[in-house]
PDB file of C-alpha atoms in Angstrom:
ATOM      1  CA  MET I 151     -21.899 -53.136 -38.586  1.00 81.00           C
ATOM      2  CA  ALA I 152     -21.664 -49.262 -39.103  1.00 87.00           C
ATOM      3  CA  LYS I 153     -18.052 -47.833 -38.747  1.00 91.00           C
ATOM      4  CA  LYS I 154     -19.108 -45.143 -37.541  1.00 97.00           C
ATOM      5  CA  ILE I 155     -21.739 -43.850 -35.463  1.00 98.00           C
ATOM      6  CA  GLY I 156     -22.678 -40.041 -35.441  1.00 98.00           C
ATOM      7  CA  TYR I 157     -24.982 -37.198 -34.344  1.00 98.00           C
ATOM      8  CA  PHE I 158     -27.368 -35.326 -36.360  1.00 98.00           C
ATOM      9  CA  LEU I 159     -27.892 -31.635 -35.535  1.00 98.00           C
ATOM     10  CA  SER I 160     -30.972 -30.277 -36.407  1.00 98.00           C
ATOM     11  CA  SER I 161     -30.892 -26.691 -37.459  1.00 98.00           C
ATOM     12  CA  GLU I 162     -34.598 -26.057 -38.270  1.00 98.00           C
ATOM     13  CA  GLU I 163     -35.122 -27.068 -34.426  1.00 98.00           C
ATOM     14  CA  PHE I 164     -32.355 -25.648 -32.233  1.00 98.00           C
ATOM     15  CA  GLY I 165     -30.437 -22.115 -32.148  1.00 98.00           C
ATOM     16  CA  PRO I 166     -26.446 -22.124 -32.825  1.00 98.00           C
ATOM     17  CA  ARG I 167     -25.743 -21.951 -28.891  1.00 98.00           C
ATOM     18  CA  GLU I 168     -27.853 -24.959 -28.433  1.00 98.00           C
ATOM     19  CA  LEU I 169     -26.036 -26.588 -31.358  1.00 98.00           C
ATOM     20  CA  VAL I 170     -22.698 -26.401 -30.203  1.00 98.00           C
ATOM     21  CA  GLU I 171     -23.854 -27.084 -26.967  1.00 98.00           C
ATOM     22  CA  GLN I 172     -25.349 -30.629 -28.164  1.00 99.00           C
ATOM     23  CA  ALA I 173     -22.277 -31.099 -30.151  1.00 99.00           C
ATOM     24  CA  ARG I 174     -20.103 -31.031 -26.785  1.00 98.00           C
ATOM     25  CA  MET I 175     -22.501 -33.577 -25.296  1.00 98.00           C
ATOM     26  CA  ALA I 176     -22.570 -35.902 -28.457  1.00 98.00           C
ATOM     27  CA  GLN I 177     -18.513 -35.962 -27.970  1.00 98.00           C
ATOM     28  CA  ASP I 178     -18.957 -36.715 -24.203  1.00 98.00           C
ATOM     29  CA  ALA I 179     -21.382 -39.570 -24.858  1.00 98.00           C
ATOM     30  CA  GLY I 180     -18.931 -41.223 -27.337  1.00 98.00           C
ATOM     31  CA  PHE I 181     -20.407 -40.009 -30.933  1.00 98.00           C
ATOM     32  CA  GLU I 182     -17.723 -40.100 -33.459  1.00 98.00           C
ATOM     33  CA  ALA I 183     -18.707 -37.462 -35.959  1.00 98.00           C
ATOM     34  CA  LEU I 184     -21.523 -34.849 -36.707  1.00 99.00           C
ATOM     35  CA  TRP I 185     -23.824 -34.152 -39.272  1.00 98.00           C
ATOM     36  CA  ILE I 186     -25.740 -30.522 -39.320  1.00 98.00           C
ATOM     37  CA  SER I 187     -28.533 -29.772 -41.315  1.00 98.00           C
ATOM     38  CA  ASP I 188     -28.639 -26.603 -43.955  1.00 98.00           C
ATOM     39  CA  HIS I 189     -32.373 -24.625 -44.038  1.00 98.00           C
ATOM     40  CA  PHE I 190     -33.245 -20.975 -44.878  1.00 98.00           C
ATOM     41  CA  HIS I 191     -36.335 -21.848 -43.393  1.00 98.00           C
ATOM     42  CA  PRO I 192     -37.555 -24.850 -40.730  1.00 98.00           C
ATOM     43  CA  TRP I 193     -40.093 -27.013 -42.038  1.00 98.00           C
ATOM     44  CA  ASN I 194     -42.954 -25.759 -39.487  1.00 98.00           C
ATOM     45  CA  ASP I 195     -42.807 -22.576 -36.790  1.00 98.00           C
ATOM     46  CA  ALA I 196     -43.075 -25.338 -34.063  1.00 98.00           C
ATOM     47  CA  GLN I 197     -39.332 -26.151 -34.642  1.00 98.00           C
ATOM     48  CA  GLY I 198     -38.686 -22.660 -34.835  1.00 98.00           C
ATOM     49  CA  GLN I 199     -35.149 -22.087 -36.052  1.00 98.00           C
ATOM     50  CA  SER I 200     -32.988 -21.311 -39.046  1.00 97.00           C
ATOM     51  CA  GLY I 201     -29.610 -20.246 -38.419  1.00 98.00           C
ATOM     52  CA  PHE I 202     -26.929 -19.762 -41.118  1.00 98.00           C
ATOM     53  CA  VAL I 203     -25.174 -23.377 -41.148  1.00 98.00           C
ATOM     54  CA  TRP I 204     -21.499 -21.661 -41.917  1.00 98.00           C
ATOM     55  CA  GLY I 205     -21.716 -19.515 -39.059  1.00 98.00           C
ATOM     56  CA  THR I 206     -22.619 -22.598 -36.682  1.00 98.00           C
ATOM     57  CA  ILE I 207     -20.027 -25.299 -38.530  1.00 98.00           C
ATOM     58  CA  GLY I 208     -16.908 -22.662 -37.577  1.00 98.00           C
ATOM     59  CA  ALA I 209     -18.136 -22.476 -34.060  1.00 98.00           C
ATOM     60  CA  LEU I 210     -18.416 -26.372 -33.818  1.00 98.00           C
ATOM     61  CA  ALA I 211     -14.825 -26.760 -35.240  1.00 98.00           C
ATOM     62  CA  GLN I 212     -13.560 -25.112 -32.165  1.00 98.00           C
ATOM     63  CA  ALA I 213     -15.851 -26.495 -29.880  1.00 98.00           C
ATOM     64  CA  VAL I 214     -15.289 -30.433 -30.520  1.00 98.00           C
ATOM     65  CA  ASP I 215     -12.662 -32.635 -32.398  1.00 98.00           C
ATOM     66  CA  LEU I 216     -15.267 -34.364 -34.132  1.00 98.00           C
ATOM     67  CA  PRO I 217     -15.635 -34.687 -38.153  1.00 98.00           C
ATOM     68  CA  ILE I 218     -18.342 -32.564 -39.171  1.00 98.00           C
ATOM     69  CA  GLY I 219     -20.741 -33.018 -42.331  1.00 98.00           C
ATOM     70  CA  THR I 220     -23.359 -30.940 -43.913  1.00 98.00           C
ATOM     71  CA  ALA I 221     -26.681 -33.120 -44.208  1.00 98.00           C
ATOM     72  CA  VAL I 222     -27.266 -31.467 -46.637  1.00 98.00           C
ATOM     73  CA  THR I 223     -26.374 -28.089 -48.419  1.00 98.00           C
ATOM     74  CA  CYS I 224     -28.085 -27.305 -51.736  1.00 98.00           C
ATOM     75  CA  PRO I 225     -25.157 -25.333 -53.781  1.00 98.00           C
ATOM     76  CA  THR I 226     -27.588 -24.312 -56.641  1.00 98.00           C
ATOM     77  CA  ILE I 227     -30.116 -21.761 -56.095  1.00 97.00           C
ATOM     78  CA  ARG I 228     -29.923 -19.908 -52.865  1.00 97.00           C
ATOM     79  CA  ILE I 229     -26.522 -19.700 -52.947  1.00 98.00           C
ATOM     80  CA  HIS I 230     -23.658 -19.953 -55.810  1.00 98.00           C
ATOM     81  CA  PRO I 231     -21.514 -22.682 -55.848  1.00 98.00           C
ATOM     82  CA  ALA I 232     -18.801 -20.733 -55.938  1.00 98.00           C
ATOM     83  CA  ILE I 233     -19.764 -19.157 -52.902  1.00 98.00           C
ATOM     84  CA  VAL I 234     -20.517 -22.779 -51.174  1.00 99.00           C
ATOM     85  CA  ALA I 235     -16.794 -23.839 -52.516  1.00 99.00           C
ATOM     86  CA  GLN I 236     -14.830 -21.198 -50.525  1.00 99.00           C
ATOM     87  CA  ALA I 237     -17.386 -21.575 -47.615  1.00 98.00           C
ATOM     88  CA  ALA I 238     -16.687 -25.394 -47.293  1.00 99.00           C
ATOM     89  CA  ALA I 239     -12.860 -24.837 -47.753  1.00 98.00           C
ATOM     90  CA  THR I 240     -12.865 -22.381 -44.877  1.00 98.00           C
ATOM     91  CA  ALA I 241     -14.989 -25.098 -42.832  1.00 98.00           C
ATOM     92  CA  ALA I 242     -12.310 -27.816 -43.705  1.00 98.00           C
ATOM     93  CA  VAL I 243      -9.446 -25.646 -42.895  1.00 98.00           C
ATOM     94  CA  LEU I 244     -11.223 -25.010 -39.439  1.00 98.00           C
ATOM     95  CA  THR I 245     -11.660 -28.853 -38.884  1.00 98.00           C
ATOM     96  CA  ASP I 246      -8.206 -30.110 -39.910  1.00 98.00           C
ATOM     97  CA  GLY I 247      -9.580 -31.633 -42.936  1.00 98.00           C
ATOM     98  CA  LYS I 248     -12.674 -33.415 -41.254  1.00 98.00           C
ATOM     99  CA  PHE I 249     -15.333 -31.882 -43.335  1.00 98.00           C
ATOM    100  CA  THR I 250     -17.297 -33.400 -45.926  1.00 98.00           C
ATOM    101  CA  LEU I 251     -19.613 -31.556 -47.716  1.00 99.00           C
ATOM    102  CA  GLY I 252     -22.988 -32.978 -48.306  1.00 98.00           C
ATOM    103  CA  VAL I 253     -24.976 -31.818 -51.047  1.00 98.00           C
ATOM    104  CA  GLY I 254     -28.326 -32.446 -52.494  1.00 98.00           C
ATOM    105  CA  THR I 255     -30.980 -30.909 -55.373  1.00 98.00           C
ATOM    106  CA  GLY I 256     -32.752 -28.935 -52.204  1.00 97.00           C
ATOM    107  CA  GLU I 257     -36.748 -27.834 -51.493  1.00 97.00           C
ATOM    108  CA  ALA I 258     -38.577 -25.252 -52.458  1.00 98.00           C
ATOM    109  CA  LEU I 259     -39.022 -24.088 -49.075  1.00 98.00           C
ATOM    110  CA  ASN I 260     -35.213 -23.023 -49.035  1.00 98.00           C
ATOM    111  CA  GLU I 261     -34.368 -22.311 -52.415  1.00 97.00           C
ATOM    112  CA  HIS I 262     -37.459 -19.662 -53.518  1.00 97.00           C
ATOM    113  CA  ILE I 263     -36.343 -17.166 -51.433  1.00 97.00           C
ATOM    114  CA  LEU I 264     -34.814 -15.160 -54.311  1.00 97.00           C
ATOM    115  CA  GLY I 265     -37.728 -15.332 -56.325  1.00 97.00           C
ATOM    116  CA  GLY I 266     -36.429 -17.539 -58.997  1.00 93.00           C
ATOM    117  CA  PRO I 267     -38.502 -20.430 -60.533  1.00 93.00           C
ATOM    118  CA  TRP I 268     -38.246 -23.864 -59.000  1.00 96.00           C
ATOM    119  CA  PRO I 269     -36.817 -26.370 -61.648  1.00 97.00           C
ATOM    120  CA  THR I 270     -38.131 -29.850 -62.414  1.00 96.00           C
ATOM    121  CA  SER I 271     -36.189 -32.501 -60.872  1.00 96.00           C
ATOM    122  CA  LYS I 272     -34.335 -33.291 -64.013  1.00 97.00           C
ATOM    123  CA  VAL I 273     -33.006 -29.531 -64.429  1.00 98.00           C
ATOM    124  CA  ARG I 274     -31.789 -29.581 -60.516  1.00 98.00           C
ATOM    125  CA  ARG I 275     -29.824 -32.615 -61.170  1.00 98.00           C
ATOM    126  CA  GLU I 276     -28.249 -31.084 -63.898  1.00 98.00           C
ATOM    127  CA  MET I 277     -27.645 -28.185 -61.851  1.00 98.00           C
ATOM    128  CA  LEU I 278     -26.245 -30.106 -59.126  1.00 98.00           C
ATOM    129  CA  GLU I 279     -23.858 -31.970 -61.388  1.00 98.00           C
ATOM    130  CA  GLU I 280     -22.481 -28.445 -62.788  1.00 99.00           C
ATOM    131  CA  ALA I 281     -22.157 -27.269 -59.198  1.00 99.00           C
ATOM    132  CA  VAL I 282     -19.675 -29.697 -57.996  1.00 98.00           C
ATOM    133  CA  GLN I 283     -17.742 -29.617 -61.338  1.00 98.00           C
ATOM    134  CA  VAL I 284     -17.522 -25.815 -60.487  1.00 98.00           C
ATOM    135  CA  MET I 285     -16.753 -26.375 -56.808  1.00 99.00           C
ATOM    136  CA  ARG I 286     -13.926 -29.286 -57.718  1.00 98.00           C
ATOM    137  CA  GLU I 287     -12.272 -26.831 -60.091  1.00 98.00           C
ATOM    138  CA  LEU I 288     -11.821 -24.164 -57.459  1.00 98.00           C
ATOM    139  CA  TRP I 289     -10.481 -26.219 -54.850  1.00 98.00           C
ATOM    140  CA  LYS I 290      -7.503 -26.960 -57.087  1.00 98.00           C
ATOM    141  CA  GLY I 291      -6.714 -23.196 -55.960  1.00 98.00           C
ATOM    142  CA  GLU I 292      -6.385 -21.849 -59.272  1.00 98.00           C
ATOM    143  CA  ASN I 293      -8.191 -19.076 -61.158  1.00 98.00           C
ATOM    144  CA  VAL I 294     -11.236 -20.619 -62.889  1.00 98.00           C
ATOM    145  CA  ASN I 295     -13.292 -19.124 -65.750  1.00 98.00           C
ATOM    146  CA  HIS I 296     -16.174 -20.844 -66.159  1.00 98.00           C
ATOM    147  CA  ARG I 297     -19.423 -20.512 -68.850  1.00 98.00           C
ATOM    148  CA  GLY I 298     -21.621 -23.519 -68.152  1.00 98.00           C
ATOM    149  CA  THR I 299     -25.251 -23.927 -68.878  1.00 98.00           C
ATOM    150  CA  TYR I 300     -26.307 -22.826 -65.425  1.00 98.00           C
ATOM    151  CA  TYR I 301     -23.521 -21.098 -63.532  1.00 98.00           C
ATOM    152  CA  THR I 302     -20.470 -18.244 -64.441  1.00 98.00           C
ATOM    153  CA  VAL I 303     -17.501 -17.870 -62.425  1.00 98.00           C
ATOM    154  CA  ASP I 304     -15.461 -15.365 -63.879  1.00 98.00           C
ATOM    155  CA  ASN I 305     -11.464 -15.009 -62.895  1.00 98.00           C
ATOM    156  CA  ALA I 306     -12.042 -16.623 -59.454  1.00 98.00           C
ATOM    157  CA  ARG I 307      -9.610 -18.108 -56.839  1.00 98.00           C
ATOM    158  CA  ILE I 308     -10.149 -19.465 -53.921  1.00 98.00           C
ATOM    159  CA  TYR I 309      -6.851 -18.606 -51.391  1.00 98.00           C
ATOM    160  CA  THR I 310      -7.731 -20.499 -48.362  1.00 98.00           C
ATOM    161  CA  LEU I 311      -7.631 -24.245 -48.919  1.00 98.00           C
ATOM    162  CA  PRO I 312      -7.288 -27.555 -46.880  1.00 98.00           C
ATOM    163  CA  ASP I 313      -4.488 -29.962 -47.794  1.00 97.00           C
ATOM    164  CA  LYS I 314      -6.622 -31.874 -49.597  1.00 96.00           C
ATOM    165  CA  PRO I 315      -9.978 -30.754 -51.574  1.00 97.00           C
ATOM    166  CA  VAL I 316     -13.302 -31.404 -49.695  1.00 98.00           C
ATOM    167  CA  PRO I 317     -14.961 -34.543 -49.947  1.00 98.00           C
ATOM    168  CA  VAL I 318     -18.510 -34.175 -51.513  1.00 99.00           C
ATOM    169  CA  TYR I 319     -21.685 -36.766 -50.900  1.00 98.00           C
ATOM    170  CA  VAL I 320     -24.362 -36.690 -52.492  1.00 98.00           C
ATOM    171  CA  SER I 321     -27.874 -37.466 -51.140  1.00 98.00           C
ATOM    172  CA  GLY I 322     -30.223 -39.415 -53.482  1.00 94.00           C
ATOM    173  CA  PHE I 323     -33.825 -39.898 -52.012  1.00 91.00           C
ATOM    174  CA  GLY I 324     -35.047 -41.552 -55.502  1.00 94.00           C
ATOM    175  CA  PRO I 325     -33.424 -44.006 -58.104  1.00 96.00           C
ATOM    176  CA  ALA I 326     -32.288 -41.306 -60.576  1.00 97.00           C
ATOM    177  CA  SER I 327     -30.574 -39.183 -57.647  1.00 97.00           C
ATOM    178  CA  ALA I 328     -28.932 -42.120 -56.292  1.00 98.00           C
ATOM    179  CA  ARG I 329     -27.589 -42.825 -59.985  1.00 98.00           C
ATOM    180  CA  LEU I 330     -25.953 -39.417 -59.944  1.00 98.00           C
ATOM    181  CA  ALA I 331     -24.615 -39.658 -56.558  1.00 98.00           C
ATOM    182  CA  GLY I 332     -22.636 -42.707 -58.002  1.00 98.00           C
ATOM    183  CA  GLN I 333     -21.200 -40.855 -60.821  1.00 98.00           C
ATOM    184  CA  ILE I 334     -20.201 -37.872 -59.290  1.00 98.00           C
ATOM    185  CA  GLY I 335     -20.073 -38.107 -55.667  1.00 98.00           C
ATOM    186  CA  ASP I 336     -17.426 -39.002 -53.035  1.00 98.00           C
ATOM    187  CA  GLY I 337     -19.757 -40.661 -51.324  1.00 98.00           C
ATOM    188  CA  TYR I 338     -23.395 -41.242 -50.421  1.00 98.00           C
ATOM    189  CA  VAL I 339     -25.931 -39.593 -48.344  1.00 98.00           C
ATOM    190  CA  GLY I 340     -29.558 -41.527 -47.481  1.00 98.00           C
ATOM    191  CA  THR I 341     -32.342 -40.981 -44.788  1.00 97.00           C
ATOM    192  CA  GLN I 342     -33.875 -44.779 -45.500  1.00 96.00           C
ATOM    193  CA  PRO I 343     -32.438 -48.127 -44.823  1.00 97.00           C
ATOM    194  CA  ASP I 344     -32.937 -48.746 -48.637  1.00 97.00           C
ATOM    195  CA  THR I 345     -31.139 -51.361 -50.294  1.00 97.00           C
ATOM    196  CA  GLU I 346     -32.280 -50.470 -53.546  1.00 97.00           C
ATOM    197  CA  LEU I 347     -31.464 -46.860 -53.558  1.00 98.00           C
ATOM    198  CA  LEU I 348     -27.741 -47.931 -51.868  1.00 98.00           C
ATOM    199  CA  GLY I 349     -27.438 -50.499 -54.931  1.00 98.00           C
ATOM    200  CA  ALA I 350     -28.466 -47.855 -57.388  1.00 98.00           C
ATOM    201  CA  PHE I 351     -25.680 -45.976 -55.914  1.00 98.00           C
ATOM    202  CA  ARG I 352     -22.944 -48.749 -56.003  1.00 98.00           C
ATOM    203  CA  GLU I 353     -24.253 -49.716 -59.488  1.00 98.00           C
ATOM    204  CA  ASN I 354     -22.897 -46.398 -60.687  1.00 98.00           C
ATOM    205  CA  GLY I 355     -20.187 -45.536 -59.695  1.00 98.00           C
ATOM    206  CA  GLY I 356     -20.481 -45.731 -55.965  1.00 98.00           C
ATOM    207  CA  GLN I 357     -19.152 -49.125 -55.293  1.00 98.00           C
ATOM    208  CA  GLY I 358     -15.979 -48.668 -52.485  1.00 97.00           C
ATOM    209  CA  LYS I 359     -17.240 -44.867 -51.632  1.00 98.00           C
ATOM    210  CA  VAL I 360     -18.653 -44.077 -48.400  1.00 98.00           C
ATOM    211  CA  THR I 361     -22.099 -44.164 -47.506  1.00 98.00           C
ATOM    212  CA  GLN I 362     -23.953 -42.011 -44.793  1.00 98.00           C
ATOM    213  CA  GLY I 363     -27.411 -42.701 -43.296  1.00 98.00           C
ATOM    214  CA  GLY I 364     -29.245 -40.746 -40.787  1.00 98.00           C
ATOM    215  CA  TYR I 365     -32.714 -40.975 -38.951  1.00 98.00           C
ATOM    216  CA  LYS I 366     -34.766 -39.398 -35.873  1.00 98.00           C
ATOM    217  CA  VAL I 367     -35.749 -40.603 -32.662  1.00 98.00           C
ATOM    218  CA  CYS I 368     -37.663 -39.219 -29.808  1.00 98.00           C
ATOM    219  CA  TRP I 369     -36.008 -40.337 -26.752  1.00 98.00           C
ATOM    220  CA  GLY I 370     -38.037 -39.883 -23.232  1.00 98.00           C
ATOM    221  CA  ARG I 371     -39.357 -41.836 -20.307  1.00 98.00           C
ATOM    222  CA  ASP I 372     -42.651 -41.217 -21.288  1.00 98.00           C
ATOM    223  CA  ARG I 373     -43.764 -42.998 -24.716  1.00 98.00           C
ATOM    224  CA  ASP I 374     -47.088 -41.063 -24.910  1.00 98.00           C
ATOM    225  CA  GLU I 375     -45.255 -37.684 -24.287  1.00 98.00           C
ATOM    226  CA  ALA I 376     -42.302 -38.585 -26.751  1.00 98.00           C
ATOM    227  CA  VAL I 377     -44.636 -39.260 -29.530  1.00 98.00           C
ATOM    228  CA  LYS I 378     -46.509 -36.223 -28.789  1.00 98.00           C
ATOM    229  CA  THR I 379     -43.531 -34.107 -29.136  1.00 98.00           C
ATOM    230  CA  ALA I 380     -42.260 -35.870 -32.075  1.00 98.00           C
ATOM    231  CA  HIS I 381     -45.518 -35.281 -33.874  1.00 98.00           C
ATOM    232  CA  GLU I 382     -45.733 -31.450 -33.043  1.00 98.00           C
ATOM    233  CA  ARG I 383     -42.273 -30.718 -34.132  1.00 98.00           C
ATOM    234  CA  TRP I 384     -41.755 -33.739 -37.577  1.00 98.00           C
ATOM    235  CA  ALA I 385     -44.953 -34.594 -38.567  1.00 98.00           C
ATOM    236  CA  ASN I 386     -43.951 -33.409 -42.073  1.00 97.00           C
ATOM    237  CA  GLU I 387     -41.502 -36.363 -42.339  1.00 95.00           C
ATOM    238  CA  GLN I 388     -44.284 -38.195 -42.770  1.00 96.00           C
ATOM    239  CA  LEU I 389     -45.970 -36.545 -45.828  1.00 95.00           C
ATOM    240  CA  PRO I 390     -45.703 -38.435 -49.049  1.00 91.00           C
ATOM    241  CA  GLY I 391     -44.234 -38.117 -52.548  1.00 88.00           C
ATOM    242  CA  GLU I 392     -42.463 -34.920 -53.422  1.00 89.00           C
ATOM    243  CA  LEU I 393     -44.463 -32.568 -50.991  1.00 92.00           C
ATOM    244  CA  ALA I 394     -41.032 -32.229 -49.341  1.00 94.00           C
ATOM    245  CA  GLN I 395     -39.378 -30.550 -52.160  1.00 95.00           C
ATOM    246  CA  VAL I 396     -42.222 -28.490 -53.722  1.00 95.00           C
ATOM    247  CA  LEU I 397     -43.872 -27.037 -51.007  1.00 97.00           C
ATOM    248  CA  PRO I 398     -42.500 -23.255 -50.724  1.00 96.00           C
ATOM    249  CA  GLN I 399     -43.702 -21.779 -46.968  1.00 97.00           C
ATOM    250  CA  PRO I 400     -43.641 -23.656 -43.641  1.00 98.00           C
ATOM    251  CA  ALA I 401     -47.238 -22.766 -43.764  1.00 97.00           C
ATOM    252  CA  HIS I 402     -47.978 -25.164 -46.134  1.00 97.00           C
ATOM    253  CA  PHE I 403     -46.195 -27.799 -44.272  1.00 97.00           C
ATOM    254  CA  GLU I 404     -48.500 -27.187 -41.272  1.00 97.00           C
ATOM    255  CA  GLN I 405     -51.187 -27.251 -43.276  1.00 97.00           C
ATOM    256  CA  ALA I 406     -50.338 -30.338 -45.378  1.00 96.00           C
ATOM    257  CA  GLN I 407     -48.985 -32.381 -41.972  1.00 96.00           C
ATOM    258  CA  GLN I 408     -52.645 -32.332 -40.408  1.00 96.00           C
ATOM    259  CA  LEU I 409     -52.879 -35.397 -42.505  1.00 95.00           C
ATOM    260  CA  VAL I 410     -50.679 -37.030 -40.584  1.00 97.00           C
ATOM    261  CA  THR I 411     -51.654 -38.518 -37.359  1.00 97.00           C
ATOM    262  CA  PRO I 412     -49.483 -38.945 -34.145  1.00 98.00           C
ATOM    263  CA  ASP I 413     -50.260 -42.964 -34.499  1.00 98.00           C
ATOM    264  CA  MET I 414     -48.637 -42.392 -37.882  1.00 98.00           C
ATOM    265  CA  VAL I 415     -45.412 -40.575 -36.500  1.00 98.00           C
ATOM    266  CA  ALA I 416     -45.266 -43.446 -33.476  1.00 98.00           C
ATOM    267  CA  GLU I 417     -44.931 -46.257 -36.599  1.00 97.00           C
ATOM    268  CA  ALA I 418     -42.645 -44.540 -38.416  1.00 97.00           C
ATOM    269  CA  LEU I 419     -40.156 -43.141 -35.287  1.00 98.00           C
ATOM    270  CA  VAL I 420     -38.924 -44.794 -32.504  1.00 98.00           C
ATOM    271  CA  CYS I 421     -40.245 -42.869 -29.453  1.00 98.00           C
ATOM    272  CA  GLY I 422     -39.584 -43.775 -25.556  1.00 98.00           C
ATOM    273  CA  ASP I 423     -36.959 -45.711 -24.042  1.00 98.00           C
ATOM    274  CA  ASP I 424     -37.343 -49.167 -25.096  1.00 98.00           C
ATOM    275  CA  GLU I 425     -33.544 -49.851 -25.368  1.00 98.00           C
ATOM    276  CA  GLU I 426     -34.205 -52.824 -27.702  1.00 98.00           C
ATOM    277  CA  ALA I 427     -36.797 -50.320 -29.663  1.00 98.00           C
ATOM    278  CA  HIS I 428     -33.542 -47.987 -30.316  1.00 98.00           C
ATOM    279  CA  LEU I 429     -31.127 -50.801 -30.951  1.00 98.00           C
ATOM    280  CA  ARG I 430     -33.254 -52.212 -34.013  1.00 98.00           C
ATOM    281  CA  ARG I 431     -33.774 -48.908 -35.548  1.00 98.00           C
ATOM    282  CA  PHE I 432     -29.824 -48.499 -35.973  1.00 98.00           C
ATOM    283  CA  ALA I 433     -29.549 -52.429 -36.671  1.00 97.00           C
ATOM    284  CA  GLU I 434     -31.780 -51.543 -39.752  1.00 98.00           C
ATOM    285  CA  TYR I 435     -29.703 -48.590 -41.151  1.00 98.00           C
ATOM    286  CA  SER I 436     -26.001 -50.648 -40.492  1.00 97.00           C
ATOM    287  CA  ASP I 437     -27.744 -53.897 -42.219  1.00 97.00           C
ATOM    288  CA  ALA I 438     -28.787 -51.963 -44.991  1.00 97.00           C
ATOM    289  CA  GLY I 439     -25.330 -51.447 -45.622  1.00 97.00           C
ATOM    290  CA  TYR I 440     -24.586 -47.933 -44.824  1.00 98.00           C
ATOM    291  CA  ASP I 441     -21.085 -47.303 -43.471  1.00 98.00           C
ATOM    292  CA  GLU I 442     -21.742 -44.432 -40.959  1.00 98.00           C
ATOM    293  CA  VAL I 443     -25.411 -43.903 -39.046  1.00 98.00           C
ATOM    294  CA  TYR I 444     -26.037 -40.678 -37.778  1.00 98.00           C
ATOM    295  CA  ILE I 445     -28.789 -40.454 -35.242  1.00 98.00           C
ATOM    296  CA  ASN I 446     -31.091 -37.116 -34.273  1.00 98.00           C
ATOM    297  CA  GLN I 447     -33.037 -36.594 -30.654  1.00 98.00           C
ATOM    298  CA  ILE I 448     -36.328 -34.659 -31.422  1.00 98.00           C
ATOM    299  CA  GLY I 449     -37.318 -32.598 -28.680  1.00 98.00           C
ATOM    300  CA  PRO I 450     -36.016 -30.352 -25.828  1.00 97.00           C
ATOM    301  CA  ASP I 451     -34.491 -33.223 -23.727  1.00 97.00           C
ATOM    302  CA  GLN I 452     -31.074 -33.926 -25.453  1.00 98.00           C
ATOM    303  CA  ARG I 453     -29.014 -34.621 -21.873  1.00 98.00           C
ATOM    304  CA  GLY I 454     -31.579 -37.235 -20.957  1.00 98.00           C
ATOM    305  CA  PHE I 455     -30.838 -38.662 -24.291  1.00 98.00           C
ATOM    306  CA  PHE I 456     -27.202 -38.772 -24.455  1.00 98.00           C
ATOM    307  CA  ASP I 457     -27.051 -40.024 -20.909  1.00 98.00           C
ATOM    308  CA  PHE I 458     -29.557 -43.017 -22.126  1.00 98.00           C
ATOM    309  CA  TYR I 459     -27.396 -43.256 -25.584  1.00 98.00           C
ATOM    310  CA  GLY I 460     -23.998 -42.725 -24.122  1.00 98.00           C
ATOM    311  CA  GLN I 461     -24.458 -45.180 -20.947  1.00 98.00           C
ATOM    312  CA  ARG I 462     -26.839 -47.609 -22.644  1.00 98.00           C
ATOM    313  CA  ILE I 463     -26.973 -47.789 -26.419  1.00 98.00           C
ATOM    314  CA  LEU I 464     -23.481 -46.717 -27.686  1.00 98.00           C
ATOM    315  CA  PRO I 465     -21.448 -49.188 -25.468  1.00 97.00           C
ATOM    316  CA  GLN I 466     -23.734 -52.061 -26.964  1.00 97.00           C
ATOM    317  CA  LEU I 467     -23.017 -50.972 -30.674  1.00 96.00           C
ATOM    318  CA  LYS I 468     -19.596 -50.096 -30.334  1.00 94.00           C
ATOM    319  CA  GLY I 469     -19.525 -53.612 -28.777  1.00 91.00           C
ATOM    320  CA  MET I 470     -21.062 -55.226 -31.635  1.00 88.00           C
ATOM    321  CA  ARG I 471     -18.702 -53.637 -34.195  1.00 83.00           C
ATOM    322  CA  SER I 472     -15.453 -54.842 -32.331  1.00 72.00           C
ATOM    323  CA  GLN I 473     -16.682 -58.494 -32.527  1.00 69.00           C
TER     324      GLN I 473
END
């Protein structure tokens, strides 16, 4: 049984004030931690938001007492790893050490904006490995000079630091990334209940490290309406292969997701208010071996979701955990 049950804040679908209010509702409902996504663009215009995550995290740290993690930040192209290191250190100070930096190799959707090329997946993994090295050096609080394959740091020192270095959890959506996560990460981030990926992480240095998994639901009294909402806002999640990594604009995702039908979304996501369906979806992630599981509610009815989970779902999940 997962040791921690968290809520996943969507920076693509809600503005920063809404996210702070959702964090308060999550804490009041009994959620135990927060994830927050880090995007420059939403996946499509129906989502409609893309606030600067570090500003939102500062507000969250003052609004709630829950641990916070990014799911996930790309510290390689759009923002230099030295700047991400400073931002993460400040977030850790604001949260009294309860901040985790989730990182990944990113998507062209967010990283192309400065006009540089979009590297191959192999190069992106190499960049991520070097970026993590740079950040960890800076978190020692000493002057850092780094001349690497991808990054240069010239006589830089971070002065505002937490008592302990920021934990770095690495996302792994394929076998190579899962192996890298085990080798360089303090933990693992995934979005599928895939025991093979979790196994690859653990077999390559991840044994005993924290694993975090997350997924989306669309709670609502009317299941058909919930399916419609999920399809309008998050059909992009059902696109196959590497499209999520290589398409550069929300308009391209809108074109591609025309191939995704409402039935496909209904089959992939839990929609509606069937209590057993919500419990089964959580169990898939917990049974796969995730230590922490984060749930995101799609659409505007956040209050209804938190009431439902706070009264009906979380008590059962916590009860099973204590058995």
